[in-house]
GROMACS .gro file of C-alpha atoms in nm:
model
  417
    1UNK     CA    1   2.117  18.525  12.463
    2UNK     CA    2   1.976  18.485  12.814
    3UNK     CA    3   1.703  18.252  12.683
    4UNK     CA    4   1.964  18.039  12.502
    5UNK     CA    5   2.167  17.994  12.822
    6UNK     CA    6   1.854  17.894  13.015
    7UNK     CA    7   1.767  17.634  12.748
    8UNK     CA    8   2.117  17.487  12.770
    9UNK     CA    9   2.092  17.465  13.151
   10UNK     CA   10   1.757  17.287  13.127
   11UNK     CA   11   1.902  17.039  12.878
   12UNK     CA   12   2.200  16.966  13.106
   13UNK     CA   13   1.972  16.911  13.407
   14UNK     CA   14   1.754  16.679  13.200
   15UNK     CA   15   2.054  16.468  13.101
   16UNK     CA   16   2.179  16.452  13.462
   17UNK     CA   17   1.841  16.351  13.605
   18UNK     CA   18   1.771  16.098  13.329
   19UNK     CA   19   2.116  15.946  13.389
   20UNK     CA   20   2.045  15.919  13.762
   21UNK     CA   21   1.710  15.760  13.686
   22UNK     CA   22   1.877  15.501  13.462
   23UNK     CA   23   2.129  15.419  13.732
   24UNK     CA   24   1.874  15.398  14.013
   25UNK     CA   25   1.628  15.194  13.806
   26UNK     CA   26   1.896  14.951  13.689
   27UNK     CA   27   1.829  15.016  13.321
   28UNK     CA   28   2.122  15.010  13.075
   29UNK     CA   29   2.381  15.032  13.350
   30UNK     CA   30   2.611  14.757  13.223
   31UNK     CA   31   2.913  14.882  13.032
   32UNK     CA   32   3.138  14.636  12.849
   33UNK     CA   33   3.503  14.717  12.911
   34UNK     CA   34   3.754  14.512  12.716
   35UNK     CA   35   4.057  14.438  12.933
   36UNK     CA   36   4.387  14.485  12.753
   37UNK     CA   37   4.567  14.159  12.676
   38UNK     CA   38   4.882  14.112  12.880
   39UNK     CA   39   5.116  13.815  12.895
   40UNK     CA   40   5.207  13.652  13.223
   41UNK     CA   41   5.558  13.797  13.213
   42UNK     CA   42   5.416  14.147  13.166
   43UNK     CA   43   5.197  14.103  13.474
   44UNK     CA   44   5.492  13.961  13.669
   45UNK     CA   45   5.673  14.294  13.677
   46UNK     CA   46   5.355  14.485  13.757
   47UNK     CA   47   5.066  14.336  13.956
   48UNK     CA   48   5.253  14.019  14.064
   49UNK     CA   49   5.596  14.172  14.122
   50UNK     CA   50   5.584  14.105  14.498
   51UNK     CA   51   5.630  13.733  14.419
   52UNK     CA   52   5.990  13.795  14.308
   53UNK     CA   53   6.075  14.134  14.460
   54UNK     CA   54   6.418  14.150  14.626
   55UNK     CA   55   6.474  13.779  14.559
   56UNK     CA   56   6.755  13.616  14.365
   57UNK     CA   57   6.598  13.439  14.070
   58UNK     CA   58   6.684  13.170  13.818
   59UNK     CA   59   6.496  13.207  13.490
   60UNK     CA   60   6.405  12.900  13.285
   61UNK     CA   61   6.358  13.038  12.936
   62UNK     CA   62   6.466  13.049  12.574
   63UNK     CA   63   6.431  13.264  12.263
   64UNK     CA   64   6.050  13.272  12.300
   65UNK     CA   65   6.046  13.425  12.650
   66UNK     CA   66   5.949  13.773  12.533
   67UNK     CA   67   5.672  14.019  12.609
   68UNK     CA   68   5.415  14.136  12.354
   69UNK     CA   69   5.659  14.391  12.210
   70UNK     CA   70   5.953  14.152  12.179
   71UNK     CA   71   6.152  14.239  12.492
   72UNK     CA   72   6.304  13.932  12.655
   73UNK     CA   73   6.211  13.848  13.013
   74UNK     CA   74   6.578  13.836  13.119
   75UNK     CA   75   6.638  14.189  12.987
   76UNK     CA   76   6.308  14.302  13.135
   77UNK     CA   77   6.382  14.173  13.486
   78UNK     CA   78   6.750  14.268  13.477
   79UNK     CA   79   6.654  14.634  13.434
   80UNK     CA   80   6.389  14.652  13.708
   81UNK     CA   81   6.478  14.776  14.054
   82UNK     CA   82   6.425  14.500  14.309
   83UNK     CA   83   6.471  14.218  14.057
   84UNK     CA   84   6.785  14.003  14.073
   85UNK     CA   85   6.818  13.737  13.800
   86UNK     CA   86   7.143  13.552  13.875
   87UNK     CA   87   7.128  13.255  13.639
   88UNK     CA   88   6.946  13.118  13.337
   89UNK     CA   89   6.838  12.758  13.279
   90UNK     CA   90   6.792  12.670  12.912
   91UNK     CA   91   6.582  12.388  12.760
   92UNK     CA   92   6.640  12.187  12.442
   93UNK     CA   93   6.775  12.407  12.158
   94UNK     CA   94   6.943  12.649  12.400
   95UNK     CA   95   6.873  12.990  12.551
   96UNK     CA   96   6.898  13.192  12.229
   97UNK     CA   97   6.737  12.923  12.013
   98UNK     CA   98   7.073  12.847  11.850
   99UNK     CA   99   7.105  12.484  11.963
  100UNK     CA  100   7.373  12.574  12.216
  101UNK     CA  101   7.313  12.294  12.466
  102UNK     CA  102   7.625  12.368  12.671
  103UNK     CA  103   7.678  12.568  12.989
  104UNK     CA  104   7.812  12.916  12.905
  105UNK     CA  105   7.797  13.287  12.986
  106UNK     CA  106   7.532  13.473  12.791
  107UNK     CA  107   7.711  13.728  12.574
  108UNK     CA  108   7.431  13.984  12.600
  109UNK     CA  109   7.364  13.985  12.975
  110UNK     CA  110   7.675  13.821  13.121
  111UNK     CA  111   7.448  13.589  13.321
  112UNK     CA  112   7.555  13.222  13.340
  113UNK     CA  113   7.342  12.984  13.129
  114UNK     CA  114   7.300  12.625  13.249
  115UNK     CA  115   7.156  12.370  13.008
  116UNK     CA  116   6.874  12.138  13.111
  117UNK     CA  117   6.903  11.913  12.807
  118UNK     CA  118   7.113  11.606  12.745
  119UNK     CA  119   7.244  11.404  13.038
  120UNK     CA  120   7.114  11.650  13.298
  121UNK     CA  121   6.753  11.761  13.273
  122UNK     CA  122   6.691  11.894  13.623
  123UNK     CA  123   6.855  12.179  13.821
  124UNK     CA  124   7.086  12.039  14.089
  125UNK     CA  125   7.091  12.125  14.457
  126UNK     CA  126   7.417  12.320  14.421
  127UNK     CA  127   7.280  12.517  14.125
  128UNK     CA  128   6.979  12.625  14.332
  129UNK     CA  129   7.160  12.698  14.659
  130UNK     CA  130   7.180  13.074  14.600
  131UNK     CA  131   6.842  13.092  14.423
  132UNK     CA  132   6.528  13.206  14.607
  133UNK     CA  133   6.274  13.178  14.327
  134UNK     CA  134   6.261  12.996  13.992
  135UNK     CA  135   6.081  13.174  13.706
  136UNK     CA  136   5.962  12.979  13.402
  137UNK     CA  137   5.876  13.159  13.076
  138UNK     CA  138   5.868  12.960  12.751
  139UNK     CA  139   5.611  12.966  12.473
  140UNK     CA  140   5.470  12.618  12.425
  141UNK     CA  141   5.271  12.467  12.139
  142UNK     CA  142   5.027  12.243  12.326
  143UNK     CA  143   5.175  11.907  12.217
  144UNK     CA  144   5.290  11.642  12.466
  145UNK     CA  145   5.609  11.558  12.276
  146UNK     CA  146   5.731  11.921  12.266
  147UNK     CA  147   5.996  11.877  12.535
  148UNK     CA  148   5.968  12.210  12.717
  149UNK     CA  149   5.679  12.089  12.932
  150UNK     CA  150   5.902  11.807  13.055
  151UNK     CA  151   6.169  12.061  13.145
  152UNK     CA  152   5.900  12.240  13.347
  153UNK     CA  153   5.810  11.911  13.516
  154UNK     CA  154   6.171  11.858  13.626
  155UNK     CA  155   6.194  12.218  13.747
  156UNK     CA  156   5.883  12.159  13.959
  157UNK     CA  157   6.044  11.847  14.101
  158UNK     CA  158   6.365  12.040  14.178
  159UNK     CA  159   6.164  12.321  14.341
  160UNK     CA  160   5.999  12.068  14.573
  161UNK     CA  161   6.325  11.893  14.659
  162UNK     CA  162   6.504  12.221  14.734
  163UNK     CA  163   6.216  12.412  14.894
  164UNK     CA  164   6.202  12.684  14.628
  165UNK     CA  165   5.909  12.884  14.491
  166UNK     CA  166   5.831  12.834  14.123
  167UNK     CA  167   5.664  13.113  13.924
  168UNK     CA  168   5.513  13.025  13.586
  169UNK     CA  169   5.460  13.311  13.340
  170UNK     CA  170   5.150  13.204  13.155
  171UNK     CA  171   5.114  13.224  12.778
  172UNK     CA  172   4.832  13.161  12.528
  173UNK     CA  173   4.775  12.835  12.346
  174UNK     CA  174   4.875  12.873  11.980
  175UNK     CA  175   4.652  12.598  11.832
  176UNK     CA  176   4.280  12.586  11.905
  177UNK     CA  177   4.264  12.597  12.289
  178UNK     CA  178   3.953  12.379  12.285
  179UNK     CA  179   4.109  12.103  12.075
  180UNK     CA  180   4.205  11.799  12.285
  181UNK     CA  181   4.298  11.477  12.108
  182UNK     CA  182   4.521  11.171  12.092
  183UNK     CA  183   4.638  10.873  12.292
  184UNK     CA  184   4.710  10.910  12.662
  185UNK     CA  185   5.060  10.803  12.775
  186UNK     CA  186   5.135  10.443  12.870
  187UNK     CA  187   5.400  10.402  13.142
  188UNK     CA  188   5.606  10.151  12.943
  189UNK     CA  189   5.691  10.407  12.672
  190UNK     CA  190   5.779  10.705  12.892
  191UNK     CA  191   6.065  10.920  12.764
  192UNK     CA  192   6.170  11.284  12.734
  193UNK     CA  193   5.930  11.323  12.440
  194UNK     CA  194   5.651  11.167  12.644
  195UNK     CA  195   5.671  11.206  13.020
  196UNK     CA  196   5.321  11.307  13.129
  197UNK     CA  197   4.997  11.109  13.119
  198UNK     CA  198   4.814  11.361  12.903
  199UNK     CA  199   4.692  11.333  12.542
  200UNK     CA  200   4.905  11.441  12.246
  201UNK     CA  201   4.709  11.767  12.216
  202UNK     CA  202   4.633  11.852  12.579
  203UNK     CA  203   4.442  12.182  12.557
  204UNK     CA  204   4.593  12.373  12.852
  205UNK     CA  205   4.799  12.689  12.886
  206UNK     CA  206   5.139  12.631  13.043
  207UNK     CA  207   5.010  12.774  13.373
  208UNK     CA  208   4.706  12.548  13.371
  209UNK     CA  209   4.927  12.250  13.291
  210UNK     CA  210   5.158  12.338  13.581
  211UNK     CA  211   4.861  12.338  13.819
  212UNK     CA  212   4.748  12.005  13.673
  213UNK     CA  213   5.094  11.850  13.717
  214UNK     CA  214   5.125  11.985  14.069
  215UNK     CA  215   4.803  11.816  14.175
  216UNK     CA  216   4.819  11.492  13.975
  217UNK     CA  217   5.194  11.423  13.992
  218UNK     CA  218   5.315  11.601  14.306
  219UNK     CA  219   5.007  11.607  14.532
  220UNK     CA  220   5.023  11.987  14.550
  221UNK     CA  221   5.370  11.990  14.711
  222UNK     CA  222   5.520  12.249  14.476
  223UNK     CA  223   5.515  12.609  14.603
  224UNK     CA  224   5.369  12.723  14.273
  225UNK     CA  225   5.249  13.065  14.161
  226UNK     CA  226   5.096  13.132  13.819
  227UNK     CA  227   5.152  13.481  13.684
  228UNK     CA  228   4.830  13.483  13.486
  229UNK     CA  229   4.756  13.659  13.162
  230UNK     CA  230   4.494  13.931  13.164
  231UNK     CA  231   4.241  14.007  12.891
  232UNK     CA  232   4.258  13.647  12.766
  233UNK     CA  233   3.990  13.385  12.707
  234UNK     CA  234   3.986  13.038  12.552
  235UNK     CA  235   3.796  13.164  12.249
  236UNK     CA  236   4.074  13.403  12.146
  237UNK     CA  237   4.290  13.329  11.843
  238UNK     CA  238   4.663  13.357  11.910
  239UNK     CA  239   4.710  13.535  11.576
  240UNK     CA  240   4.488  13.823  11.691
  241UNK     CA  241   4.669  13.895  12.019
  242UNK     CA  242   4.941  14.114  11.869
  243UNK     CA  243   5.235  13.917  12.010
  244UNK     CA  244   5.572  13.945  11.836
  245UNK     CA  245   5.664  13.598  11.706
  246UNK     CA  246   5.995  13.436  11.800
  247UNK     CA  247   6.055  13.074  11.706
  248UNK     CA  248   6.028  12.863  12.023
  249UNK     CA  249   6.248  12.605  11.846
  250UNK     CA  250   6.447  12.608  11.519
  251UNK     CA  251   6.178  12.442  11.305
  252UNK     CA  252   5.876  12.608  11.468
  253UNK     CA  253   5.882  12.886  11.210
  254UNK     CA  254   5.527  13.022  11.230
  255UNK     CA  255   5.218  13.000  11.452
  256UNK     CA  256   5.066  12.784  11.176
  257UNK     CA  257   5.351  12.534  11.226
  258UNK     CA  258   5.232  12.482  11.582
  259UNK     CA  259   4.883  12.391  11.462
  260UNK     CA  260   4.983  12.101  11.235
  261UNK     CA  261   5.275  11.993  11.456
  262UNK     CA  262   5.070  11.781  11.697
  263UNK     CA  263   4.980  11.550  11.407
  264UNK     CA  264   5.266  11.561  11.160
  265UNK     CA  265   5.535  11.521  11.425
  266UNK     CA  266   5.421  11.158  11.442
  267UNK     CA  267   5.594  11.118  11.104
  268UNK     CA  268   5.927  11.148  11.287
  269UNK     CA  269   5.867  10.785  11.382
  270UNK     CA  270   5.879  10.685  11.014
  271UNK     CA  271   6.082  10.724  10.694
  272UNK     CA  272   5.843  10.993  10.567
  273UNK     CA  273   5.964  11.354  10.593
  274UNK     CA  274   5.783  11.590  10.829
  275UNK     CA  275   5.912  11.892  10.637
  276UNK     CA  276   6.223  11.997  10.826
  277UNK     CA  277   6.458  12.184  10.595
  278UNK     CA  278   6.170  12.345  10.403
  279UNK     CA  279   5.986  12.676  10.424
  280UNK     CA  280   5.694  12.503  10.596
  281UNK     CA  281   5.815  12.237  10.840
  282UNK     CA  282   5.534  12.016  10.972
  283UNK     CA  283   5.305  12.164  10.706
  284UNK     CA  284   5.491  12.020  10.406
  285UNK     CA  285   5.523  11.640  10.429
  286UNK     CA  286   5.660  11.402  10.170
  287UNK     CA  287   5.924  11.158  10.045
  288UNK     CA  288   6.106  11.070   9.719
  289UNK     CA  289   5.889  10.757   9.687
  290UNK     CA  290   5.559  10.942   9.733
  291UNK     CA  291   5.305  11.032   9.464
  292UNK     CA  292   5.173  11.368   9.579
  293UNK     CA  293   4.856  11.357   9.371
  294UNK     CA  294   4.767  11.012   9.503
  295UNK     CA  295   4.832  11.114   9.864
  296UNK     CA  296   4.618  11.426   9.824
  297UNK     CA  297   4.336  11.222   9.672
  298UNK     CA  298   4.347  10.966   9.953
  299UNK     CA  299   4.361  11.230  10.229
  300UNK     CA  300   4.065  11.416  10.076
  301UNK     CA  301   3.854  11.103  10.126
  302UNK     CA  302   3.866  11.144  10.505
  303UNK     CA  303   3.658  11.461  10.480
  304UNK     CA  304   3.854  11.657  10.739
  305UNK     CA  305   3.718  12.005  10.810
  306UNK     CA  306   3.929  12.320  10.846
  307UNK     CA  307   4.209  12.192  10.623
  308UNK     CA  308   4.301  12.176  10.256
  309UNK     CA  309   4.548  11.924  10.113
  310UNK     CA  310   4.758  12.045   9.820
  311UNK     CA  311   4.989  11.823   9.615
  312UNK     CA  312   5.345  11.961   9.628
  313UNK     CA  313   5.710  11.898   9.546
  314UNK     CA  314   5.996  12.012   9.770
  315UNK     CA  315   6.366  11.949   9.824
  316UNK     CA  316   6.481  11.962  10.189
  317UNK     CA  317   6.798  12.158  10.260
  318UNK     CA  318   7.031  12.126  10.555
  319UNK     CA  319   6.945  12.334  10.862
  320UNK     CA  320   7.147  12.453  11.158
  321UNK     CA  321   6.973  12.224  11.408
  322UNK     CA  322   7.197  11.918  11.453
  323UNK     CA  323   6.952  11.766  11.701
  324UNK     CA  324   6.688  11.717  11.430
  325UNK     CA  325   6.846  11.702  11.081
  326UNK     CA  326   6.603  11.685  10.787
  327UNK     CA  327   6.528  11.365  10.601
  328UNK     CA  328   6.614  11.341  10.229
  329UNK     CA  329   6.843  11.647  10.214
  330UNK     CA  330   6.895  11.746   9.850
  331UNK     CA  331   6.643  11.493   9.720
  332UNK     CA  332   6.322  11.590   9.545
  333UNK     CA  333   6.017  11.482   9.743
  334UNK     CA  334   5.651  11.467   9.656
  335UNK     CA  335   5.380  11.498   9.916
  336UNK     CA  336   5.112  11.733  10.042
  337UNK     CA  337   5.091  12.077  10.194
  338UNK     CA  338   4.857  12.058  10.494
  339UNK     CA  339   4.702  12.404  10.476
  340UNK     CA  340   4.490  12.492  10.777
  341UNK     CA  341   4.191  12.699  10.663
  342UNK     CA  342   3.997  12.707  10.991
  343UNK     CA  343   4.188  12.638  11.310
  344UNK     CA  344   3.868  12.602  11.511
  345UNK     CA  345   3.762  12.299  11.302
  346UNK     CA  346   4.096  12.135  11.221
  347UNK     CA  347   4.192  11.808  11.393
  348UNK     CA  348   4.569  11.777  11.342
  349UNK     CA  349   4.625  11.465  11.556
  350UNK     CA  350   4.365  11.276  11.354
  351UNK     CA  351   4.524  11.408  11.034
  352UNK     CA  352   4.860  11.270  11.149
  353UNK     CA  353   4.708  10.928  11.220
  354UNK     CA  354   4.525  10.932  10.886
  355UNK     CA  355   4.855  11.005  10.712
  356UNK     CA  356   5.020  10.703  10.874
  357UNK     CA  357   4.728  10.478  10.778
  358UNK     CA  358   4.726  10.609  10.420
  359UNK     CA  359   5.102  10.588  10.369
  360UNK     CA  360   5.117  10.233  10.505
  361UNK     CA  361   4.833  10.127  10.275
  362UNK     CA  362   4.943  10.294   9.950
  363UNK     CA  363   5.323  10.318   9.948
  364UNK     CA  364   5.525   9.993   9.986
  365UNK     CA  365   5.846  10.186  10.060
  366UNK     CA  366   5.689  10.352  10.364
  367UNK     CA  367   5.832  10.214  10.687
  368UNK     CA  368   5.791  10.282  11.057
  369UNK     CA  369   6.128  10.322  11.229
  370UNK     CA  370   6.269  10.008  11.392
  371UNK     CA  371   6.368  10.194  11.710
  372UNK     CA  372   6.000  10.228  11.806
  373UNK     CA  373   6.027  10.606  11.827
  374UNK     CA  374   5.665  10.622  11.713
  375UNK     CA  375   5.570  10.454  12.042
  376UNK     CA  376   5.735  10.737  12.235
  377UNK     CA  377   5.570  11.005  12.024
  378UNK     CA  378   5.221  10.856  12.026
  379UNK     CA  379   5.251  10.751  12.392
  380UNK     CA  380   5.161  10.390  12.324
  381UNK     CA  381   5.266  10.074  12.140
  382UNK     CA  382   4.910  10.038  12.014
  383UNK     CA  383   4.932  10.290  11.730
  384UNK     CA  384   5.241  10.132  11.573
  385UNK     CA  385   5.095   9.783  11.609
  386UNK     CA  386   4.763   9.884  11.455
  387UNK     CA  387   4.931  10.067  11.164
  388UNK     CA  388   5.157   9.770  11.088
  389UNK     CA  389   4.859   9.532  11.106
  390UNK     CA  390   4.658   9.742  10.861
  391UNK     CA  391   4.393   9.847  11.113
  392UNK     CA  392   4.148  10.097  10.966
  393UNK     CA  393   4.146  10.464  11.067
  394UNK     CA  394   3.812  10.465  11.251
  395UNK     CA  395   3.909  10.169  11.470
  396UNK     CA  396   4.232  10.342  11.569
  397UNK     CA  397   4.054  10.665  11.663
  398UNK     CA  398   3.784  10.488  11.865
  399UNK     CA  399   4.050  10.294  12.059
  400UNK     CA  400   4.150  10.601  12.263
  401UNK     CA  401   3.815  10.779  12.300
  402UNK     CA  402   3.727  10.649  12.650
  403UNK     CA  403   4.049  10.756  12.831
  404UNK     CA  404   4.047  11.083  12.635
  405UNK     CA  405   3.695  11.163  12.758
  406UNK     CA  406   3.803  11.095  13.116
  407UNK     CA  407   4.090  11.343  13.074
  408UNK     CA  408   3.858  11.606  12.925
  409UNK     CA  409   3.620  11.570  13.220
  410UNK     CA  410   3.911  11.612  13.464
  411UNK     CA  411   4.089  11.918  13.327
  412UNK     CA  412   3.797  12.161  13.325
  413UNK     CA  413   3.858  12.231  13.694
  414UNK     CA  414   4.212  12.348  13.611
  415UNK     CA  415   4.108  12.615  13.360
  416UNK     CA  416   4.223  12.966  13.453
  417UNK     CA  417   4.046  13.141  13.164
   0.00000   0.00000   0.00000
């Protein structure tokens, strides 16, 4: 028994000394620790809480402003000692995602909700008089024409004009974070679906974009704080982060919708349906005059990677979003299902442009809208003009490569992850 105890002691001493030797010699001392993923709003009420502590806040948010477990930021901050949310600003589609674009009292919290959509898109001086800090928390989809980033722009402008701090709760990019594509914005087509001189797919988190806007649009005048995510990198797939999904807008039904959206939303500038009123908006596209098999065959010729085109039939139904009613309600449509098979290889903006080229070439009933809405979506008159003139796909793509490269070279310095 005594000999056994002595052997055990010798073994323990050997382990201790060998461990010290490894440490002192520098061998095998690195230990990889994976930091737990946390959203910006989760870090706001922990490591960054001093930014809002004991201050009256206005929260710019909607249905998507939740933490990883589904708790809304308004509920989260309302129940924390030292946090005082006194009003809510809502973007397009309303605070609860129900298309309520009117000022009202929130039934759940009793906090007044002020809309930032319609005739008034920016908080007024009187609305910010009793506010000490503005907090922004909305899940975006990385596309220039998704209007929430323009709401953020106007909130930044209001923060500067009224000497208020703006806190951005950062969130991950749903599509491939490294995918940057599309026309830059021309000044003569600026609108609420295209306000910033960035490409259609701009490749920044909302916090990174806020920093970019602050420097390029406001010369750093905004008192801006980014409540960063932790445990996040650009190589991470949104689907693997374990975040509860809440539609950021009525037709943004799934994370996969956000991937195809940056390309198929261009169809809103035409008489071809982008899939609203179906189970897969922006993934199902079609029209009553379309031959789905022909469209699939033509799209396959482009050789796009990371995507599969499937010939489909669908009948759009009415939806509760009056701001964007579906095309061809109750009419059978043929078209394609744009099924993303590898998000890291897919190029949705190019797919959208290829669709426009193909439809214009093969279907005489296809028309681009007369109101030039495609100009606002694409950010330029050039795309519409080239499509109508029968310009080939490769020429269209090469026409925006030089300004796009300049943008790519610029934004790397704004990366936070």
